[in-house]
mmCIF file of C-alpha atoms and ligand atoms in Angstrom:
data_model
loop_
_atom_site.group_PDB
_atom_site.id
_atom_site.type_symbol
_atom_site.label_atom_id
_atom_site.label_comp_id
_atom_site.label_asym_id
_atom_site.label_seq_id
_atom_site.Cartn_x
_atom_site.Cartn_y
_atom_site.Cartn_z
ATOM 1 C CA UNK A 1 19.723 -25.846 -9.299
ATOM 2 C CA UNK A 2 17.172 -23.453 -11.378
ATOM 3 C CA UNK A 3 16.587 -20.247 -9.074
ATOM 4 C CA UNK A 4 14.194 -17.836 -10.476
ATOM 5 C CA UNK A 5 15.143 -14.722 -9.324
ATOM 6 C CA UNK A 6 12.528 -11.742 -8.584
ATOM 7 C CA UNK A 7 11.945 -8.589 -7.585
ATOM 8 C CA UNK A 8 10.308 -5.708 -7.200
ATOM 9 C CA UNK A 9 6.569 -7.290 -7.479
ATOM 10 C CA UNK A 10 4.522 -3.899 -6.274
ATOM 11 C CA UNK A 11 1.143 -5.857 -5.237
ATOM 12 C CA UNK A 12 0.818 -7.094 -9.338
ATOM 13 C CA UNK A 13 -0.597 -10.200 -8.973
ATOM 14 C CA UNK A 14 -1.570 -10.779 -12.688
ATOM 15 C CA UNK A 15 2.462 -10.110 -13.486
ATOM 16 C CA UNK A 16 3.500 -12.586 -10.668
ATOM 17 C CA UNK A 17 1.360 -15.135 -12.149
ATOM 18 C CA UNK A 18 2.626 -14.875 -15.339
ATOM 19 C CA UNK A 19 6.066 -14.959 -14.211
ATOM 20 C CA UNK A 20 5.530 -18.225 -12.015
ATOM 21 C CA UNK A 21 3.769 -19.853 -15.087
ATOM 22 C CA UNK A 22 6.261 -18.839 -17.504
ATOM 23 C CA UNK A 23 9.600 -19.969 -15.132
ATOM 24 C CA UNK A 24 7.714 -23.219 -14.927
ATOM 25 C CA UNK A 25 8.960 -25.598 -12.371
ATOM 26 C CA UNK A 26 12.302 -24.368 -10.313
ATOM 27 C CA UNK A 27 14.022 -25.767 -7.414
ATOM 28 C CA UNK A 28 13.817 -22.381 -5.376
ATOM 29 C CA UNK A 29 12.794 -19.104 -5.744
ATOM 30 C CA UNK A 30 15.001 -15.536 -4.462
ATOM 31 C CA UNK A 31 12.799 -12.609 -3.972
ATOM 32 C CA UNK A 32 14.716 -9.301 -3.673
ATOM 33 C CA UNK A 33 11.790 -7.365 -1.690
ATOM 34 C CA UNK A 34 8.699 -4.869 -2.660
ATOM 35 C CA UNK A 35 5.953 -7.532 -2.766
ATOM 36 C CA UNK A 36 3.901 -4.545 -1.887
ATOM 37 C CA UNK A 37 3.350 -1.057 -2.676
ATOM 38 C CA UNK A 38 1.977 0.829 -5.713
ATOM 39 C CA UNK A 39 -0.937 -2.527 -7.003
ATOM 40 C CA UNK A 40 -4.051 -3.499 -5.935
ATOM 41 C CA UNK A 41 -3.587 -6.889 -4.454
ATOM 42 C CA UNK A 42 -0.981 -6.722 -1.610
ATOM 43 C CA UNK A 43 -2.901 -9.682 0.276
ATOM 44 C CA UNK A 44 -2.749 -12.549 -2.651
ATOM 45 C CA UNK A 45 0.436 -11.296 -3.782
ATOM 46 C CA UNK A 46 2.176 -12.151 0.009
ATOM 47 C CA UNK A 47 -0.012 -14.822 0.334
ATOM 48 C CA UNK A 48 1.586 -16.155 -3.245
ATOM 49 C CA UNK A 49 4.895 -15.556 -1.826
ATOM 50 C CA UNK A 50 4.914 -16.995 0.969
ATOM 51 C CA UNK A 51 3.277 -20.112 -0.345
ATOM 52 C CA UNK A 52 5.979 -20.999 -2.292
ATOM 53 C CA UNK A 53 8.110 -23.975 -1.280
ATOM 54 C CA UNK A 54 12.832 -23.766 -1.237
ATOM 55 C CA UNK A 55 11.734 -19.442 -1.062
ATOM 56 C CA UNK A 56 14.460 -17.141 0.188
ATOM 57 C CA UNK A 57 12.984 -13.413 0.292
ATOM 58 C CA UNK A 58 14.820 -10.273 1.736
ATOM 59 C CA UNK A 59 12.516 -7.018 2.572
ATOM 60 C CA UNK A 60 12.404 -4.313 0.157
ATOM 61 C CA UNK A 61 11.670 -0.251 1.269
ATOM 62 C CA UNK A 62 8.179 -0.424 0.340
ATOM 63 C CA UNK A 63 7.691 -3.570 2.718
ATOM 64 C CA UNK A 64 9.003 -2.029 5.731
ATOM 65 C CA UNK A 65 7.085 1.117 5.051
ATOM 66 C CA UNK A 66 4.025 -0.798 4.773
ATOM 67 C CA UNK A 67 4.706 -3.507 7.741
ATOM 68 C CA UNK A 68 5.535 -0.289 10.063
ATOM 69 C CA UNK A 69 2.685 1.658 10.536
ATOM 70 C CA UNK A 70 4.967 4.030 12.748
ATOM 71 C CA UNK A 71 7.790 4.512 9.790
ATOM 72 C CA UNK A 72 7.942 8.216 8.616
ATOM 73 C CA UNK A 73 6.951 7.945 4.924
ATOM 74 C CA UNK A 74 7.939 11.314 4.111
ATOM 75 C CA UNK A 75 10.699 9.936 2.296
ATOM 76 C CA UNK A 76 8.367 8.877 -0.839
ATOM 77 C CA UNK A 77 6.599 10.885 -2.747
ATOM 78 C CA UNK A 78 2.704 11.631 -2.221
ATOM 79 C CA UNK A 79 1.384 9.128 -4.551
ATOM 80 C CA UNK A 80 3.503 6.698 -3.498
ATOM 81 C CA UNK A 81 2.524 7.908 0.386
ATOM 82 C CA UNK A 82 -1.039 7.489 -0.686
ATOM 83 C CA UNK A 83 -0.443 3.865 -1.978
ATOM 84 C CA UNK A 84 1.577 3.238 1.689
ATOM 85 C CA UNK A 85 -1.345 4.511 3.416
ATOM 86 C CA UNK A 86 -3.386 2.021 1.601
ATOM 87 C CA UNK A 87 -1.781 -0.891 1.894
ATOM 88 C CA UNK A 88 -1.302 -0.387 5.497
ATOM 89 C CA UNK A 89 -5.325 -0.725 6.207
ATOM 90 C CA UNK A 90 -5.736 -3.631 3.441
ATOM 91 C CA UNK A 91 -3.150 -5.633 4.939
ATOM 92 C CA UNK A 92 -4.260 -9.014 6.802
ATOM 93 C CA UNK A 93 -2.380 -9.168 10.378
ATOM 94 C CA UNK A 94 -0.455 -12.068 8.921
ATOM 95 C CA UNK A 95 0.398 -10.969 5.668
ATOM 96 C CA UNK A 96 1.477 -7.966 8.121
ATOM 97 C CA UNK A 97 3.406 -10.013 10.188
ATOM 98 C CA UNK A 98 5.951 -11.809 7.320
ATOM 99 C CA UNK A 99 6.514 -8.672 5.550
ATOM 100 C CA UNK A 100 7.884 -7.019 9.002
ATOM 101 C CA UNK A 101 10.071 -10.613 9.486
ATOM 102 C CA UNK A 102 11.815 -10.214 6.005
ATOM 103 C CA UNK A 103 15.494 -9.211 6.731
ATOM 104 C CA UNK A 104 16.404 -5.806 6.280
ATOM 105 C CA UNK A 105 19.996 -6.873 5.610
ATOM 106 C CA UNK A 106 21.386 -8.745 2.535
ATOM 107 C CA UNK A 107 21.590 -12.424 2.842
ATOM 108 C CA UNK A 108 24.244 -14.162 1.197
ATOM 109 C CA UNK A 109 24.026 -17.474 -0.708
ATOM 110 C CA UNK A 110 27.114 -19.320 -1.821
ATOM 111 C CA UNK A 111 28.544 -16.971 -4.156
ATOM 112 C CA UNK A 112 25.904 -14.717 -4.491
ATOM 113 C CA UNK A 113 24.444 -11.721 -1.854
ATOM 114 C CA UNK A 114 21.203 -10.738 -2.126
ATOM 115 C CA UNK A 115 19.642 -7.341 -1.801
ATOM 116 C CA UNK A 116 17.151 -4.481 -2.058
ATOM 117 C CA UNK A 117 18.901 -1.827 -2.779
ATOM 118 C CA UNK A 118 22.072 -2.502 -2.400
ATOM 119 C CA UNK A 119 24.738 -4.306 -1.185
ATOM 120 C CA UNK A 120 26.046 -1.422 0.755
ATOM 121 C CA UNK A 121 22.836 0.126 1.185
ATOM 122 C CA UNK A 122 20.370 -2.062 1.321
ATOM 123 C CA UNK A 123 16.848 -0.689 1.038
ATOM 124 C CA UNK A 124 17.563 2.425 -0.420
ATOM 125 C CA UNK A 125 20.175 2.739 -2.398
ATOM 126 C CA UNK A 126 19.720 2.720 -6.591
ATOM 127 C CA UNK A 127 22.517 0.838 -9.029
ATOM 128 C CA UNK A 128 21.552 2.540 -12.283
ATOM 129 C CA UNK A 129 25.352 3.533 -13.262
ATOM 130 C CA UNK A 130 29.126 1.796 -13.322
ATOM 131 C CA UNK A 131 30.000 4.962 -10.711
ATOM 132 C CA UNK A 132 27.752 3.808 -8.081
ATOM 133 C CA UNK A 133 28.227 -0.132 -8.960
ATOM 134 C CA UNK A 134 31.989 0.064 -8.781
ATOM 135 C CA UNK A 135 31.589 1.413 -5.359
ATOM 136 C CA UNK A 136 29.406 -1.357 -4.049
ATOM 137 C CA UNK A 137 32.118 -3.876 -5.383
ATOM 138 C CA UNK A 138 34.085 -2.898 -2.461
ATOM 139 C CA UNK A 139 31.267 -3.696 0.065
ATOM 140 C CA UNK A 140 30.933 -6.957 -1.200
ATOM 141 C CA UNK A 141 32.244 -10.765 0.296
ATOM 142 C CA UNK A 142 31.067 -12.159 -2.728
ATOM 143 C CA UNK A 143 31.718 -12.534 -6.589
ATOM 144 C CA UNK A 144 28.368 -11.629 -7.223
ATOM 145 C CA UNK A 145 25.087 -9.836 -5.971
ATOM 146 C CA UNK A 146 21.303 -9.900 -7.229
ATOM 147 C CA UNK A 147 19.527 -6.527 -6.650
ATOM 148 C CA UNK A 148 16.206 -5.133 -7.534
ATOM 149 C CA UNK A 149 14.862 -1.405 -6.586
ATOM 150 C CA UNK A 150 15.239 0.300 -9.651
ATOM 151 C CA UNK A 151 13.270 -1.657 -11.492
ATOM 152 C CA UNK A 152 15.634 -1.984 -14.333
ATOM 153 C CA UNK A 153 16.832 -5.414 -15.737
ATOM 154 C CA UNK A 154 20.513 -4.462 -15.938
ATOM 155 C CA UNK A 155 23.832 -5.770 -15.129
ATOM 156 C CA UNK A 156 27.476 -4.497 -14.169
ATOM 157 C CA UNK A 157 30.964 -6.524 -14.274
ATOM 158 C CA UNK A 158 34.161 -5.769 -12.372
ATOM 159 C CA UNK A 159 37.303 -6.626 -13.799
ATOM 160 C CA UNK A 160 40.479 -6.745 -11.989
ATOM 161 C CA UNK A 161 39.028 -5.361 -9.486
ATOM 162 C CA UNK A 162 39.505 -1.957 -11.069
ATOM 163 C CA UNK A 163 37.263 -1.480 -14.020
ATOM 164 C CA UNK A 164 33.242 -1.780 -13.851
ATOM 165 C CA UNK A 165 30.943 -1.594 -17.242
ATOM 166 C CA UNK A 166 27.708 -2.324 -17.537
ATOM 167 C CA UNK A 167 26.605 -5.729 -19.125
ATOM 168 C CA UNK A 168 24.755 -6.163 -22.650
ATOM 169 C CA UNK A 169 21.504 -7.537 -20.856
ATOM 170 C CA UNK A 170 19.254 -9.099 -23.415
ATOM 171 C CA UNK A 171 16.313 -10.898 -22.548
ATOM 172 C CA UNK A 172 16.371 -14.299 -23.793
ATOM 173 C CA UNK A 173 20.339 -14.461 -23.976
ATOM 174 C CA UNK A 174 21.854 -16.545 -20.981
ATOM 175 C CA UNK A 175 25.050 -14.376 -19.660
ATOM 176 C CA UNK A 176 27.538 -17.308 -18.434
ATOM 177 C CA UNK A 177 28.709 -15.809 -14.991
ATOM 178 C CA UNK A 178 31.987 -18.212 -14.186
ATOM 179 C CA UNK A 179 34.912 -16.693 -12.653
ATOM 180 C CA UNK A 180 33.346 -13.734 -13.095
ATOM 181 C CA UNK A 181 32.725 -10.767 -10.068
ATOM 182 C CA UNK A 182 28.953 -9.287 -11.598
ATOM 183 C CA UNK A 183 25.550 -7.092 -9.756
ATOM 184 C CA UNK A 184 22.437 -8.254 -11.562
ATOM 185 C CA UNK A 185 19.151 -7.320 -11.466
ATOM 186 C CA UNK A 186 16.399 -9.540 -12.836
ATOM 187 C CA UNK A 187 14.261 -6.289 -13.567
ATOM 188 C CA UNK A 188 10.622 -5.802 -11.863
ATOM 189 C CA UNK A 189 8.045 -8.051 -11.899
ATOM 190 C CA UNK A 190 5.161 -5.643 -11.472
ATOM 191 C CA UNK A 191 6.207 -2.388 -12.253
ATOM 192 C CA UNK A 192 9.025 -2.318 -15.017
ATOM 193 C CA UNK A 193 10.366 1.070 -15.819
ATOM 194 C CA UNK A 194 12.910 0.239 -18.442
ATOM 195 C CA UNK A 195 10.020 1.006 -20.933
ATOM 196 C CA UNK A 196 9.510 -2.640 -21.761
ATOM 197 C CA UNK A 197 5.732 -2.950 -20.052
ATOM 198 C CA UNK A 198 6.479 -7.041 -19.822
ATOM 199 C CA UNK A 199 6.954 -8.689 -16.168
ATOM 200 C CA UNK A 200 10.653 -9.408 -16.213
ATOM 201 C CA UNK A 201 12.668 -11.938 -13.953
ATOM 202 C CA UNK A 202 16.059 -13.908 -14.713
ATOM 203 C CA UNK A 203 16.777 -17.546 -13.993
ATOM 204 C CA UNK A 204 20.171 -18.417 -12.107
ATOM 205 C CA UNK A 205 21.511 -22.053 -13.335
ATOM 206 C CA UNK A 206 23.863 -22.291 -10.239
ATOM 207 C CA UNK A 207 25.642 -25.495 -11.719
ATOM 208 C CA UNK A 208 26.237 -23.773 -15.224
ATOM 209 C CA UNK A 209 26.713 -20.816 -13.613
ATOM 210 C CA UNK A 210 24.359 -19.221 -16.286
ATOM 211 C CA UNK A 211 21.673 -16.001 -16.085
ATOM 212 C CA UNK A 212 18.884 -15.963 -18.001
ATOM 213 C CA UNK A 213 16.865 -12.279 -18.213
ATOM 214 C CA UNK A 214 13.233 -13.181 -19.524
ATOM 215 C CA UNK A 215 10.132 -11.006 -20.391
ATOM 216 C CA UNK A 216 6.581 -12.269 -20.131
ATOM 217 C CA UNK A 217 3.413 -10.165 -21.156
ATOM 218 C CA UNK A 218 0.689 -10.314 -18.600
ATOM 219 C CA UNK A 219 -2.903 -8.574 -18.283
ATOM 220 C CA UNK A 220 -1.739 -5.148 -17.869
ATOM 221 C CA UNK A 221 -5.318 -4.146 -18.422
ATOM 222 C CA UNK A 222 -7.089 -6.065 -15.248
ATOM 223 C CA UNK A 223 -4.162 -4.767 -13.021
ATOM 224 C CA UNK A 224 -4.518 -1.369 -14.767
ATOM 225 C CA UNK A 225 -8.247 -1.486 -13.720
ATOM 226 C CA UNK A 226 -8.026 -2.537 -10.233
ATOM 227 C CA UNK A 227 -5.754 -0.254 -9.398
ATOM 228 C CA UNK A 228 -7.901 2.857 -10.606
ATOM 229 C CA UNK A 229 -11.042 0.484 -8.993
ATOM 230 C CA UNK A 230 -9.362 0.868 -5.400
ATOM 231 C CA UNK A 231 -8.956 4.660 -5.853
ATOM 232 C CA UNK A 232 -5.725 4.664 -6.054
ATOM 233 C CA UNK A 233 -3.288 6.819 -7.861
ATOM 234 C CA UNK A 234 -3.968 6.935 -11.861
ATOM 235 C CA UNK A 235 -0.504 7.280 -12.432
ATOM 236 C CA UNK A 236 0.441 4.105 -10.868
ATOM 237 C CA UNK A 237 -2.248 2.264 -13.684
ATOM 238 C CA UNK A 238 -0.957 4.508 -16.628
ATOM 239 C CA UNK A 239 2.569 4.122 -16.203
ATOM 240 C CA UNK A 240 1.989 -0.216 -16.365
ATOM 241 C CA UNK A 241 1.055 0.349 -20.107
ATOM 242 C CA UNK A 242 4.421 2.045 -21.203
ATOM 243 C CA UNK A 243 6.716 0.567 -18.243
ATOM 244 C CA UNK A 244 8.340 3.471 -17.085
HETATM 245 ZN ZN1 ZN B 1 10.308 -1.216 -5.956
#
């Protein structure tokens, strides 16, 4: 099976386009959570989601902010409180609804678990370094785990169940994942901050056993405008061009 594997989408419904179009045709798709927050089309980017057929999604931080309207948000910072706020009125009672159904615990797959944050942790934790990855080996069942939140396309392998490193993540160049005990994230669709502005996404080959890291450009510009259109923070639009 072809999974594309994505994360971190922030409301960017050019970049989620151009993801879907350039993955072409897949037999299922694993979304790690944050359809929402920070971008100015929360409604067509759930409604995009949830339309798609063989789709296993977890919830992300920003989606259980948004989908409860009684969470304390004190926890992000004020733009990204203003964005919340936001959100919270433009969101359809349905769209509402599958965002607060997500699960708010990873899921596991076969070999893989999925989550947030995660594995340990799973909506707020970051894995940007082999100190906090090797710790979340031990809270794993599984060989392997797909996270998003940091919005970094990045990987980390354990070996012998003592040593963790990071993985040489280039996009374009499969990274064959047999026998092998690995925490990958696929990088953020709509708001990279690994200063590579592209959408990014990976594609699992669960047969070959195979991931795939990918880039795709997408109309920065349009999302760039609606965001400032719908008044809301100019940082959130700026930092799209640069991807950080
Ligand atoms: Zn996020």
């Amino acid at each position: 099976m072809q999974i594309l594997v994505i994360s971190d989408i922030h409301a960017n419904l050019q970049a989620l386009q151009a993801v879907l179009a350039a993955a072409g045709p897949v037999d299922a798709i694993w979304c790690l959570g944050d359809l929402v927050g920070y971008g100015p089309n929360p409604n067509e980017v759930v409604e995009t989601i949830r339309s798609q057929p063989n789709l296993l999604c977890v919830a992300g931080n920003h989606d259980v902010a948004i989908a409860d309207a009684n969470m304390d948000i004190r926890a992000f910072n004020a733009q990204a409180q203003a964005s919340v706020r936001w959100q919270r009125e433009q969101l359809t009672p349905d769209n509402r609804q599958f965002l607060q159904d997500l699960p708010r615990r990873p899921k596991i797959q076969g070999a893989v678990t999925l989550a947030h944050g995660s594995p340990r942790d799973h909506l707020w934790e970051y894995i940007l370094n082999t100190r906090i990855a090797h710790s979340n080996f031990h809270h794993m069942r599984t060989r392997l785990a797909f996270i998003g939140h940091s919005h970094v396309q990045l990987g980390f392998e354990q070996k012998d169940g003592r040593h963790t490193h990071l993985l040489r993540i280039e996009p374009g160049q499969p990274i064959t994942l047999q026998g092998r005990s690995a925490v990958l994230n696929p990088g953020s669709v709509g708001q990279p901050r690994d200063e590579d502005p592209r959408a990014a996404f990976a594609i699992f080959d669960t047969e070959a056993e195979t991931w795939l890291p990918q880039r795709v450009e997408y109309d920065v510009e349009t999302t760039r405008q609606r965001i400032l259109a719908a008044g809301l923070p100019p940082r959130h639009a700026e930092r799209l061009l640069h991807g950080w």
